[in-house]
XYZ file of C-alpha atoms in Angstrom:
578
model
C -10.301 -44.251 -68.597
C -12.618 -41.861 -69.831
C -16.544 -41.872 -69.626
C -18.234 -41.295 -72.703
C -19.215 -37.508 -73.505
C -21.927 -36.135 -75.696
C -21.020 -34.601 -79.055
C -20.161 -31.893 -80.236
C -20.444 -29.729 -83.541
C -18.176 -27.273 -83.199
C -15.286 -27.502 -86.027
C -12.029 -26.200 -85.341
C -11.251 -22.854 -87.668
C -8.482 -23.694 -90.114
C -5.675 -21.902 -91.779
C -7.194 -19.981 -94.681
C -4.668 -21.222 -97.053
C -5.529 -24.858 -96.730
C -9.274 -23.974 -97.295
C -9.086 -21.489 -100.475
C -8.857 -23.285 -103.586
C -6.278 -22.560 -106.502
C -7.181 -19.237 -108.224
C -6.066 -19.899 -111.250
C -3.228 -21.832 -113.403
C 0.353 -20.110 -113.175
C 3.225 -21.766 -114.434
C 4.928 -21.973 -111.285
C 8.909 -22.382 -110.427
C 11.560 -24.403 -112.666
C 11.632 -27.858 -111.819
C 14.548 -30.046 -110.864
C 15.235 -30.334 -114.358
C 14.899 -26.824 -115.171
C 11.516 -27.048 -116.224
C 8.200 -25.643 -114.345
C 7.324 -28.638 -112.626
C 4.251 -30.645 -113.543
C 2.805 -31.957 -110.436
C 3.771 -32.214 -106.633
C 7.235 -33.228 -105.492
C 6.763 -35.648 -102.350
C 9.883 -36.982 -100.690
C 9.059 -39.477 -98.013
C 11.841 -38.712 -95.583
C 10.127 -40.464 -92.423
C 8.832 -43.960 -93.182
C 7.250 -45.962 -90.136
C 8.511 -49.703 -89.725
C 4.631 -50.747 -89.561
C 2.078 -49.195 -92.347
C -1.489 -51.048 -91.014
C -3.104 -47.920 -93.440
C -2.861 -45.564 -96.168
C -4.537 -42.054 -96.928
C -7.008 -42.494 -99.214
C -9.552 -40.175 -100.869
C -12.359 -39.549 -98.511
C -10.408 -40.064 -95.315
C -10.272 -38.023 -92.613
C -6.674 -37.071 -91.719
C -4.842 -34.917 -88.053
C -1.571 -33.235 -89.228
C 0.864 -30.965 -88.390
C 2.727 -29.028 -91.229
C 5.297 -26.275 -91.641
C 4.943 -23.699 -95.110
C 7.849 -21.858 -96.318
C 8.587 -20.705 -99.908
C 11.713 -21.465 -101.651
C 13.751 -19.336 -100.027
C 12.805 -20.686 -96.827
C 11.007 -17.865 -95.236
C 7.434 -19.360 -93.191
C 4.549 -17.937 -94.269
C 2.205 -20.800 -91.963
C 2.602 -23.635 -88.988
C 0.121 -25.372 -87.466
C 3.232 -25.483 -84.574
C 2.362 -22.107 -83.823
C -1.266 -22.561 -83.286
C -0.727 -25.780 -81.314
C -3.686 -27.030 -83.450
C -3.534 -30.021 -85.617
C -5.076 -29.196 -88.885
C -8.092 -31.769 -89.292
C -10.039 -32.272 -92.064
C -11.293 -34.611 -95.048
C -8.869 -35.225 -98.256
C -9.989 -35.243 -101.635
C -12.976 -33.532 -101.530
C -12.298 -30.076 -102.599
C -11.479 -28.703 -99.013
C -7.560 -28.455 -99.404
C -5.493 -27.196 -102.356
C -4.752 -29.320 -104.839
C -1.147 -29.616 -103.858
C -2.017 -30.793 -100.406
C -4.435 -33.404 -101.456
C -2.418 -34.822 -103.700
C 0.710 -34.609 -101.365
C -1.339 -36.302 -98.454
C -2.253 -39.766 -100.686
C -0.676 -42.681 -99.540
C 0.744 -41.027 -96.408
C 1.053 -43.588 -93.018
C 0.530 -42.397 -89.137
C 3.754 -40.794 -88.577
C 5.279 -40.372 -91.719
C 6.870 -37.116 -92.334
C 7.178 -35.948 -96.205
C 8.469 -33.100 -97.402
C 5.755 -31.683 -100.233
C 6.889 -29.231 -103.505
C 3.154 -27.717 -104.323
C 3.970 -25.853 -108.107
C 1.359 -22.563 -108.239
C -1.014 -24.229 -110.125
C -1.901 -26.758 -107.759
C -1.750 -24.429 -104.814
C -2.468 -20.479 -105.150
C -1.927 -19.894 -108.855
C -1.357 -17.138 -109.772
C -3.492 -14.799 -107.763
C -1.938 -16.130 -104.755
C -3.202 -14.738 -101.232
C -3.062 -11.385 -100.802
C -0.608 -10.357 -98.010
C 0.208 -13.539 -97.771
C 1.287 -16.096 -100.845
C 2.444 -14.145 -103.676
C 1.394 -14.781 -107.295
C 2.763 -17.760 -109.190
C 4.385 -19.189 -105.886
C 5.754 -22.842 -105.400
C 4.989 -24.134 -101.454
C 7.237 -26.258 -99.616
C 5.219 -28.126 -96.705
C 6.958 -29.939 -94.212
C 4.058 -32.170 -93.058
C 3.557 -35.266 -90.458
C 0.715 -37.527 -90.309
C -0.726 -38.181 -86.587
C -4.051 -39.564 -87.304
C -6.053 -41.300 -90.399
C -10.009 -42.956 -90.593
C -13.160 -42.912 -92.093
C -16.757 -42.205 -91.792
C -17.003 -46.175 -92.605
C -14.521 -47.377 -90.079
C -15.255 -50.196 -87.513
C -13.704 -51.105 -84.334
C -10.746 -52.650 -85.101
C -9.811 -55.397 -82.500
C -6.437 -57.356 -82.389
C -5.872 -60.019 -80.185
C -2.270 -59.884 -78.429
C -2.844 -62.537 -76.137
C -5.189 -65.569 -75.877
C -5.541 -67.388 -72.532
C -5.313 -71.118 -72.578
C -8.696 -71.323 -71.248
C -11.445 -69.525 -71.412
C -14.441 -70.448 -70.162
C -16.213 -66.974 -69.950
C -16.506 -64.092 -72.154
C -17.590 -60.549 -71.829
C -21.062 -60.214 -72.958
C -23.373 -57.099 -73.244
C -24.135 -55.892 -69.369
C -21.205 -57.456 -68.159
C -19.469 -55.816 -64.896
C -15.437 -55.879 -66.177
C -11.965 -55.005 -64.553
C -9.269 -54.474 -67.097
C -6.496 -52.782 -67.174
C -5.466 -50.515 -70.403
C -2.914 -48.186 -71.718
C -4.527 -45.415 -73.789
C -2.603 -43.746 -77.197
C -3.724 -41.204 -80.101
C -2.972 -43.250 -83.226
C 0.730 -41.301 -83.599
C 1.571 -43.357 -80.269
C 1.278 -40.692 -77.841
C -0.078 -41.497 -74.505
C -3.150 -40.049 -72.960
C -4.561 -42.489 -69.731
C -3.094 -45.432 -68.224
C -4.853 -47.411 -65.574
C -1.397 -48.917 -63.727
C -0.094 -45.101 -62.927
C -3.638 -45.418 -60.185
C -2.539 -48.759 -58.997
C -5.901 -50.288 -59.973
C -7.941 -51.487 -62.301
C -10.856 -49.588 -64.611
C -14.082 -51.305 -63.432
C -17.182 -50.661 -65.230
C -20.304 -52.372 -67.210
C -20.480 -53.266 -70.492
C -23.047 -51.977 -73.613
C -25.014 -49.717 -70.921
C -23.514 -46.118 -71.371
C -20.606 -45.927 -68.989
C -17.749 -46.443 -71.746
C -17.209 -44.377 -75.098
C -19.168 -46.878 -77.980
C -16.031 -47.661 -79.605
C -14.775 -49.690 -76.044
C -18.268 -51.225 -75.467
C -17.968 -52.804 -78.297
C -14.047 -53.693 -78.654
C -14.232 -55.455 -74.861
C -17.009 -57.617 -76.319
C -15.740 -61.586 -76.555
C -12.961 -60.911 -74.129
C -11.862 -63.768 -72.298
C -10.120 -62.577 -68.501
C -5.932 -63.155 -68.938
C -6.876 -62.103 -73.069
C -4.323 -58.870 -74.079
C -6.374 -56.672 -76.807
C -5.308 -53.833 -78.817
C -8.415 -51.887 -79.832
C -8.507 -48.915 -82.767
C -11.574 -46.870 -82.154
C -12.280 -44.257 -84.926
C -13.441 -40.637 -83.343
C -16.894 -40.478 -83.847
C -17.208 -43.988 -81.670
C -15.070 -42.418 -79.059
C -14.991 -38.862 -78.543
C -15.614 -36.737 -81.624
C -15.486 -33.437 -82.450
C -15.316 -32.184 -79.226
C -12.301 -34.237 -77.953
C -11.705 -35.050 -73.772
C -9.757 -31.916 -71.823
C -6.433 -31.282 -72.830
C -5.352 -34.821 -73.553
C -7.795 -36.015 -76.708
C -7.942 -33.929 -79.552
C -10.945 -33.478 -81.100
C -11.313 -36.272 -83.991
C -9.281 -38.165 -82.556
C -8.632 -41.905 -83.289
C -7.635 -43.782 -79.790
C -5.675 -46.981 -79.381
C -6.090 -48.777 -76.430
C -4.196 -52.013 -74.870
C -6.534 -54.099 -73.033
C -5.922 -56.556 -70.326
C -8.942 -57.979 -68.883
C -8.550 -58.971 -65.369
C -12.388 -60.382 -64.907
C -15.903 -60.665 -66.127
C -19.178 -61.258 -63.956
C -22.528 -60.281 -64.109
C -24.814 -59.363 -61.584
C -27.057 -62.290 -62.175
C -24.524 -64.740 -61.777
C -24.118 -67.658 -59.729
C -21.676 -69.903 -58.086
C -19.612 -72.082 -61.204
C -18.917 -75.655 -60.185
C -15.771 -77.448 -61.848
C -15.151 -80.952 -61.199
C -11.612 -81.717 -61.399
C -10.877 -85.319 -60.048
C -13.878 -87.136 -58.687
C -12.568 -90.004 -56.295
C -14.095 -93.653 -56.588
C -16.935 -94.472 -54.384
C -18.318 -91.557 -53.167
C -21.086 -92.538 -51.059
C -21.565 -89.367 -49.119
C -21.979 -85.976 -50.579
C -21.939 -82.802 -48.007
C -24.748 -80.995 -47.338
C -25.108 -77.892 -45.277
C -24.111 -78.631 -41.247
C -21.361 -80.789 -42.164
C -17.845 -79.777 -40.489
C -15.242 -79.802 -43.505
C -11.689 -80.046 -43.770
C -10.014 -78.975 -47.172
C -6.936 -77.262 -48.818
C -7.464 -74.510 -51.148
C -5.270 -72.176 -53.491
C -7.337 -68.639 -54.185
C -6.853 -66.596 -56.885
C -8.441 -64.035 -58.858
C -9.848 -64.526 -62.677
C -6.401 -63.157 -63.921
C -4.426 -65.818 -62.435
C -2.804 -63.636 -59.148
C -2.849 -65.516 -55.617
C -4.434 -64.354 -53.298
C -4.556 -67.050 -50.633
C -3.521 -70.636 -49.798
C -3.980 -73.359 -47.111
C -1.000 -75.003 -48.086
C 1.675 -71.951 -47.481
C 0.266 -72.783 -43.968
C 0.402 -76.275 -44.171
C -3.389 -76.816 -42.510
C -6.439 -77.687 -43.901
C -9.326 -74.755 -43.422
C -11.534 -76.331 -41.158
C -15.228 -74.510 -40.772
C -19.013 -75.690 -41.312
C -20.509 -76.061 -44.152
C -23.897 -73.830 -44.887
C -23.673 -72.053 -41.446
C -22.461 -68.909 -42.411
C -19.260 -69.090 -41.465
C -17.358 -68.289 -44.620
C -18.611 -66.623 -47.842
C -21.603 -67.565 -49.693
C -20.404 -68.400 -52.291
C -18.048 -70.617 -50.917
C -20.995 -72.004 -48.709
C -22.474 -72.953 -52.018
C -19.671 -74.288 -53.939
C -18.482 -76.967 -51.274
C -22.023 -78.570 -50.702
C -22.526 -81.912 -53.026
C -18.698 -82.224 -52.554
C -17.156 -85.997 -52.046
C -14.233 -86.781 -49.724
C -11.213 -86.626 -51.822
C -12.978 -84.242 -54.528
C -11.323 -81.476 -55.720
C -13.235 -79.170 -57.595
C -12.823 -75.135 -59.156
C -15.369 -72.989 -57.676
C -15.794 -69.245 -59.376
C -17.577 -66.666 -57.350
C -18.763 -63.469 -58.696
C -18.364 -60.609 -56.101
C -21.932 -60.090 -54.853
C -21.648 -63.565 -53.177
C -17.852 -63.234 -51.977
C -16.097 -59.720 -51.014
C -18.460 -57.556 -53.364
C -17.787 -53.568 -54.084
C -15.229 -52.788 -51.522
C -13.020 -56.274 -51.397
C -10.978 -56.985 -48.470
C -7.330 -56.152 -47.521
C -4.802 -55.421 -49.624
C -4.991 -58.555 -51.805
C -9.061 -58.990 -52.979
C -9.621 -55.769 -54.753
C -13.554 -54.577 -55.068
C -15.555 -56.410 -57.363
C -13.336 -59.196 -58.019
C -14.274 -62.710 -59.130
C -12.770 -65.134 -56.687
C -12.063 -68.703 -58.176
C -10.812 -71.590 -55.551
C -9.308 -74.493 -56.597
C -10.187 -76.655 -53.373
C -9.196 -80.480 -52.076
C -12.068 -81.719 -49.882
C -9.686 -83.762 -47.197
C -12.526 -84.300 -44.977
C -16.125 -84.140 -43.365
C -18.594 -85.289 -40.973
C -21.393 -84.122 -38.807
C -21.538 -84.039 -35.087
C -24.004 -86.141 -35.340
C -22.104 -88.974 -37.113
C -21.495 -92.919 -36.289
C -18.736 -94.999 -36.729
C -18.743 -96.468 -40.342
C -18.131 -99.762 -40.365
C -17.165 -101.744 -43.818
C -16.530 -105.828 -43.704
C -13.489 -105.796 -45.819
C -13.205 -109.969 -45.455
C -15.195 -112.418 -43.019
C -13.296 -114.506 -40.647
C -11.433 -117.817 -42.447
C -13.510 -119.772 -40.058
C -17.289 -119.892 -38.101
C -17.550 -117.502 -35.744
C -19.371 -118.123 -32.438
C -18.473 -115.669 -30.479
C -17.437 -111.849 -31.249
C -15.457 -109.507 -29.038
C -17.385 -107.757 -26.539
C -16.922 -105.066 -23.845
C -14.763 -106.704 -21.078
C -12.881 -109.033 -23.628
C -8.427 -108.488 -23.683
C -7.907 -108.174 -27.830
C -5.008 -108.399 -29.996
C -5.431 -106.858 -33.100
C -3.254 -105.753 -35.960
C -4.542 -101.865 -37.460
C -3.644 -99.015 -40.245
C -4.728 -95.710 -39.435
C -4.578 -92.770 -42.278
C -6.363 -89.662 -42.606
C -8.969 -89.421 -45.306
C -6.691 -88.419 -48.331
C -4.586 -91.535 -47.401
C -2.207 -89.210 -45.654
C -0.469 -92.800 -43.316
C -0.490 -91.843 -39.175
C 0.137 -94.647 -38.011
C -0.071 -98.944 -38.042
C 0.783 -101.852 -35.559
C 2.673 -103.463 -38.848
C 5.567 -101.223 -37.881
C 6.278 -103.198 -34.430
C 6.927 -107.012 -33.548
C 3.454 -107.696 -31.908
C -0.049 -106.637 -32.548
C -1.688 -104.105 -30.392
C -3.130 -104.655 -27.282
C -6.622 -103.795 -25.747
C -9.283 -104.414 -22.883
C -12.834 -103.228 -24.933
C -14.555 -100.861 -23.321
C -11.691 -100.162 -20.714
C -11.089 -96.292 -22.132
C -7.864 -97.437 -23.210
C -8.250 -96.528 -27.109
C -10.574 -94.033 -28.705
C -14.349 -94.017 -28.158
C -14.746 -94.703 -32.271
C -12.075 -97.646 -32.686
C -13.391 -99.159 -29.658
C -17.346 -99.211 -30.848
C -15.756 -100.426 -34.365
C -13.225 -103.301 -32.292
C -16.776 -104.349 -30.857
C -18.437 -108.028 -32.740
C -15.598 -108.692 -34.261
C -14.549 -112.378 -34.888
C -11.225 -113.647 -34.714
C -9.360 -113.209 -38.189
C -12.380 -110.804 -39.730
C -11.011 -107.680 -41.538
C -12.527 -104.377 -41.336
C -12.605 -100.917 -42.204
C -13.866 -98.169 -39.603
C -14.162 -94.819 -40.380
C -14.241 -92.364 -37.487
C -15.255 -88.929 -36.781
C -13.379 -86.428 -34.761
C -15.666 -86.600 -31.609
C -15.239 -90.047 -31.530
C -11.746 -89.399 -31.922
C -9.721 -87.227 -31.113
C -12.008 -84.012 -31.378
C -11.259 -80.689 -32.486
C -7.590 -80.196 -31.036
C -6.126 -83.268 -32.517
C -3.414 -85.524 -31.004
C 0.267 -85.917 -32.141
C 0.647 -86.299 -36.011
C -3.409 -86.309 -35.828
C -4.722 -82.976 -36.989
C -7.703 -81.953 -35.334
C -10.882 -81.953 -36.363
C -9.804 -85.272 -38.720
C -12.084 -88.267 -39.649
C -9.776 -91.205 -39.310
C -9.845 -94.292 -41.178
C -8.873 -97.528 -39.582
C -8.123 -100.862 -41.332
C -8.364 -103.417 -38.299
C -7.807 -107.390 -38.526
C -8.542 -108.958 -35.219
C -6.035 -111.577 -34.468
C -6.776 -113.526 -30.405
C -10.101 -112.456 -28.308
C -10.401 -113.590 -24.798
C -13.192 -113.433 -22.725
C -13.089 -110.315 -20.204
C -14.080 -110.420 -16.389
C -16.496 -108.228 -14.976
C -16.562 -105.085 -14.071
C -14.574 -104.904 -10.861
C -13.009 -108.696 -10.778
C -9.692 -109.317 -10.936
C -9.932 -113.019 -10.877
C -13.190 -115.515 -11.603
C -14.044 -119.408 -10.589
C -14.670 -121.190 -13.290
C -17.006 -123.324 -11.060
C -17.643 -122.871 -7.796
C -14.913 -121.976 -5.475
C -13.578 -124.122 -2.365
C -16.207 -124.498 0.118
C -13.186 -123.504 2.914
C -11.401 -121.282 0.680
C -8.667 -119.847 3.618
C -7.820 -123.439 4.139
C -6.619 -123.993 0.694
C -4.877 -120.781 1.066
C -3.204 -121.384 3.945
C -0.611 -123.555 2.838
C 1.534 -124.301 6.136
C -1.449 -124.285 8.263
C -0.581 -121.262 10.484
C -3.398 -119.394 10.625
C -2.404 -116.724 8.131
C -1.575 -116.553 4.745
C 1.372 -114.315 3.111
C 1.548 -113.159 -0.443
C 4.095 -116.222 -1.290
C 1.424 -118.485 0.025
C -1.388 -116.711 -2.131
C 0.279 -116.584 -5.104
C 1.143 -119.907 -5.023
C -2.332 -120.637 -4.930
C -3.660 -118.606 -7.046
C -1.236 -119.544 -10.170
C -2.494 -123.502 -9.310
C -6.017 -122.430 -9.863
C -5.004 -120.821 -13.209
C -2.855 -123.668 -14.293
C -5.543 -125.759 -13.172
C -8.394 -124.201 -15.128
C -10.623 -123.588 -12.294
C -9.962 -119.693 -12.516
C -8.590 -117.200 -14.888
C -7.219 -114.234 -14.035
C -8.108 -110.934 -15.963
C -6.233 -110.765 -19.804
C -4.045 -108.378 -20.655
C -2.197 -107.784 -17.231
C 0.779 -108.663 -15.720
C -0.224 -112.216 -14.030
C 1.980 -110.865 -11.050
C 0.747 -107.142 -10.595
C -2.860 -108.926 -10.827
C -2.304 -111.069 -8.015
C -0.144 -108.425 -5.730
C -3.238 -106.163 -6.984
C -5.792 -109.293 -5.070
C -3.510 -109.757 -2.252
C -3.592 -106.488 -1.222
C -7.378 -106.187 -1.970
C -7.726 -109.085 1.240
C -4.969 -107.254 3.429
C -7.229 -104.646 4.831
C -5.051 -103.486 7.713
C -2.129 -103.735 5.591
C -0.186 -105.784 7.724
C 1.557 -107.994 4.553
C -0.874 -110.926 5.877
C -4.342 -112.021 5.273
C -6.363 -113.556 8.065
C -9.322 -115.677 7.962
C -11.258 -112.428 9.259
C -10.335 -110.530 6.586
C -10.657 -112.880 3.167
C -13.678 -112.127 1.720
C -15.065 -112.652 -2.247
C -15.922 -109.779 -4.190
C -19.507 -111.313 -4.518
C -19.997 -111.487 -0.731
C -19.111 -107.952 -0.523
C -21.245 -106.848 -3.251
C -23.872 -108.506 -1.407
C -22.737 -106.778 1.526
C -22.687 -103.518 -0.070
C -26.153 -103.960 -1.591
C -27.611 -104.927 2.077
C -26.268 -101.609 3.460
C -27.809 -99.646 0.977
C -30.983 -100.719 1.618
């Protein structure tokens, strides 16, 4: 594309017989019929398929012509100069003959013109050059027509479906265009550099004529724009590819608008029920995208990489526009975010796919966020059917029944899909950090809904089928609670234990007491309901666990030396420290 040039007032000479007026009235040649003929002979031998406009009188007209006399011989060509004649009809400045031949005439017609003397050189003629009382024959083609009154003329080719943004006065623009003289012959293209023309609008960087034809555009809209020569480039022309007067056609695609002043645009696509929590800046985030630029092209996607883009959220750690555009978002949100260039990749782009000064608009699915700093959220979905007394605690062996799912309901993983519920000791490090705080004051038969983030879960690397960096959501229903031991007991008295504890151990009175012997006993006390071993274990492995506890020399026997309770020991221990 061209920058605009001054003007110029230089006219091009032209052929002295096209300026001369008919000196005066000869009878001229026979006509067809055998008389002189009356007026001009036109035969339109060329007629374009499209005729937008006509000569008229007035208009200003580019065309190349070949003069011969009757008996062929050339007495004039613009060919030969290689200079389009150029000049105003109907005003006195061509012979008669050519003004009237020229009437009506479209861009790239061709006619063939019969000029009798009297409307051409009469019968003085042109000395050593058009003899008295002789008839012209012009061979002429029209390349350019327009008017001191012309306009821009602006067709639209192509509308986008949307548009929400249209080129206004000191608008930055990309476009690409295709660049003709009126006749169709081509001067500039912007797709043989592999790039687009980027420029502002309405503040001296473009020829008039294209300030004003790019005003209105949407980006994706196809324009063809007529600009007459004295909005483009006038008398003077551009190099060796614009004439001078020259009408120019362009075919406009706009790629994208912005202006400087701009800020980050905010499109709300699907807002999710509920939102409670917007993000705000220090918030990790989770969320899909598909990037593109204002013309439609991809640039980048999350999902050809099937992962989320994980990052913080007002740290710096992507672009700022994008910084701006994802706080206020919801979980489950997916909004359109446009960013004009000076808050994304600005002048000089990046890679191969953001070119410089494009307008970057993400079409983004908020999976997920949280903040280091987060809690457990717990929700009472329903209370339990019946008075609750007592609610599970650290310690206490649960069953419970659970749904897991990431954030955009994306299912992980649930204890429907096996015969029994899940198991768990609270507090025991045997499920995550989160579920356990959110297992904790339950009541049997309560429902409830838990929301976890990732460092109370499973953290930035994930787990299988658990992405990382994910807040999980649990649906939990506690179904039996039973009460935990303490820390370090494998077994408790409900009441006080046997004042000679070895002798109810030693069941055959020999002195020592095998593991047959002890688990014997120990399963009476159970069944009894003086004692309870600790839930969730194997009854056996507990009490093979105790035995060996009391055999301290390992000899598959327990004296009365060696049985001890845990509480004497503790007290034991305790003494020793101090």
């Amino acid at each position: 594309m061209f920058r605009a040039v001054s003007p110029s007032h230089t006219f091009l000479g032209l052929p002295l017989l096209l300026l001369l007026q008919a000196v005066g009235r000869g009878l001229g040649r026979a006509s067809p019929a055998g008389g002189p003929l009356e007026d001009v002979v036109i035969e339109r031998y060329h007629i374009p398929k499209t005729c937008p406009r006509e000569v008229q009188m007035g208009d200003f007209v580019r065309y190349h012509y070949n003069g011969t006399f009757e008996d062929g011989k050339k007495f004039d060509s613009s060919y030969d100069r290689s200079t389009l004649v150029a000049i105003v009809v109907g005003v006195g400045r061509l012979i008669t003959g050519m003004d009237r031949g020229l009437m009506g005439m479209c861009v790239n017609e061709r006619r063939r013109l019969i000029v009798p003397p009297h409307l051409g050189y009469g019968s003085i003629g042109v000395a050593g050059l058009i003899p008295p009382d002789a008839t012209l024959y012009f061979d002429v083609v029209l390349l350019d027509v327009w008017n001191k009154a012309d306009t821009v003329q602006v067709s639209t080719l192509l509308h986008p479906a949307h548009c929400l943004r249209t080129v206004q006065d000191s608008d930055f623009v990309r476009y690409h265009y295709n660049g003709t003289l009126l006749d169709g012959t081509a001067f500039d293209t912007s797709y043989s550099r592999g790039g687009t023309y980027d420029t502002y609008v309405g503040s001296g960087w473009l020829i008039k004529g294209m300030d004003q034809g790019l005003l209105g555009m949407c980006p994706g809209e196809r324009r063809k724009i007529i600009i007459p020569p004295f909005l483009a480039y006038g008398e003077k022309g551009y190099g060796t590819v614009i004439p001078p007067q020259a009408s120019l056609v362009f075919h406009v695609l706009l790629i994208d608008v912005h202006n400087p002043k701009d800020t980050v645009q905010l499109e709300t696509l699907e807002l999710p029920p509920g939102c409670v929590r917007r993000a705000v800046a220090g918030d990790f985030m989770r969320y899909h995208y598909n990037g593109s630029l204002m013309d439609g092209t991809l640039f980048d996607s999350s999902y050809s990489r099937n992962h989320t883009y994980n990052t913080y959220v007002g740290q710096g750690y992507i672009i700022p526009g994008m910084d701006q555009g994802l706080q206020g978002a919801c979980m489950g949100e997916r909004r359109r975010i446009t960013i004009p260039p000076h808050l994304a990749y600005g002048e000089n782009g990046t890679g191969d796919k953001i070119p410089g000064s494009a307008v970057l608009i993400f079409d983004v699915h908020v999976i997920d966020f949280h903040n280091p700093g987060d809690p457990v959220e717990i929700k009472v979905l329903s209370p339990p059917p019946e008075t609750c007394n007592e609610t599970a605690k650290p310690g206490d062996f649960i069953r419970y029944h659970y749904n897991c799912s990431l954030l955009d309901g994306t299912k992980l993983f649930s204890s429907h899909d096996y015969s029994d519920p899940q198991e768990a000791t609270l507090g025991a490090n045997k499920v995550i950090e989160g579920l356990d705080t959110g297992l904790q004051g339950m009541c049997v038969g309560e429902r409830r809904q838990l929301v976890v983030p990732p460092h109370l879960a499973h953290g930035e690397s994930g787990a299988r089928g658990v992405p990382g960096s994910a807040v999980l959501l649990f649906e939990v229903e506690l179904v039996s609670r039973e009460e935990g031991l303490p820390t370090g007991y494998l077994f408790v008295w409900h009441e006080d234990p046997p004042v000679n504890l070895f002798e109810g151990l030693d069941l055959n009175k020999d002195g020592e007491v095998p593991p047959e012997e002890f688990s014997t006993f120990i399963k009476a006390q159970v069944s009894e309901g003086k004692g309870r071993l600790m839930p969730g274990q194997d009854p056996e492995k507990t009490i093979a666990d105790m035995f060996q506890n009391q055999d301290r020399n390992q000899d598959g026997k327990i004296t009365v030396e060696e049985l001890k309770l845990k509480s004497d020991e503790d007290q034991e221990r305790v003494h020793e420290e101090l």
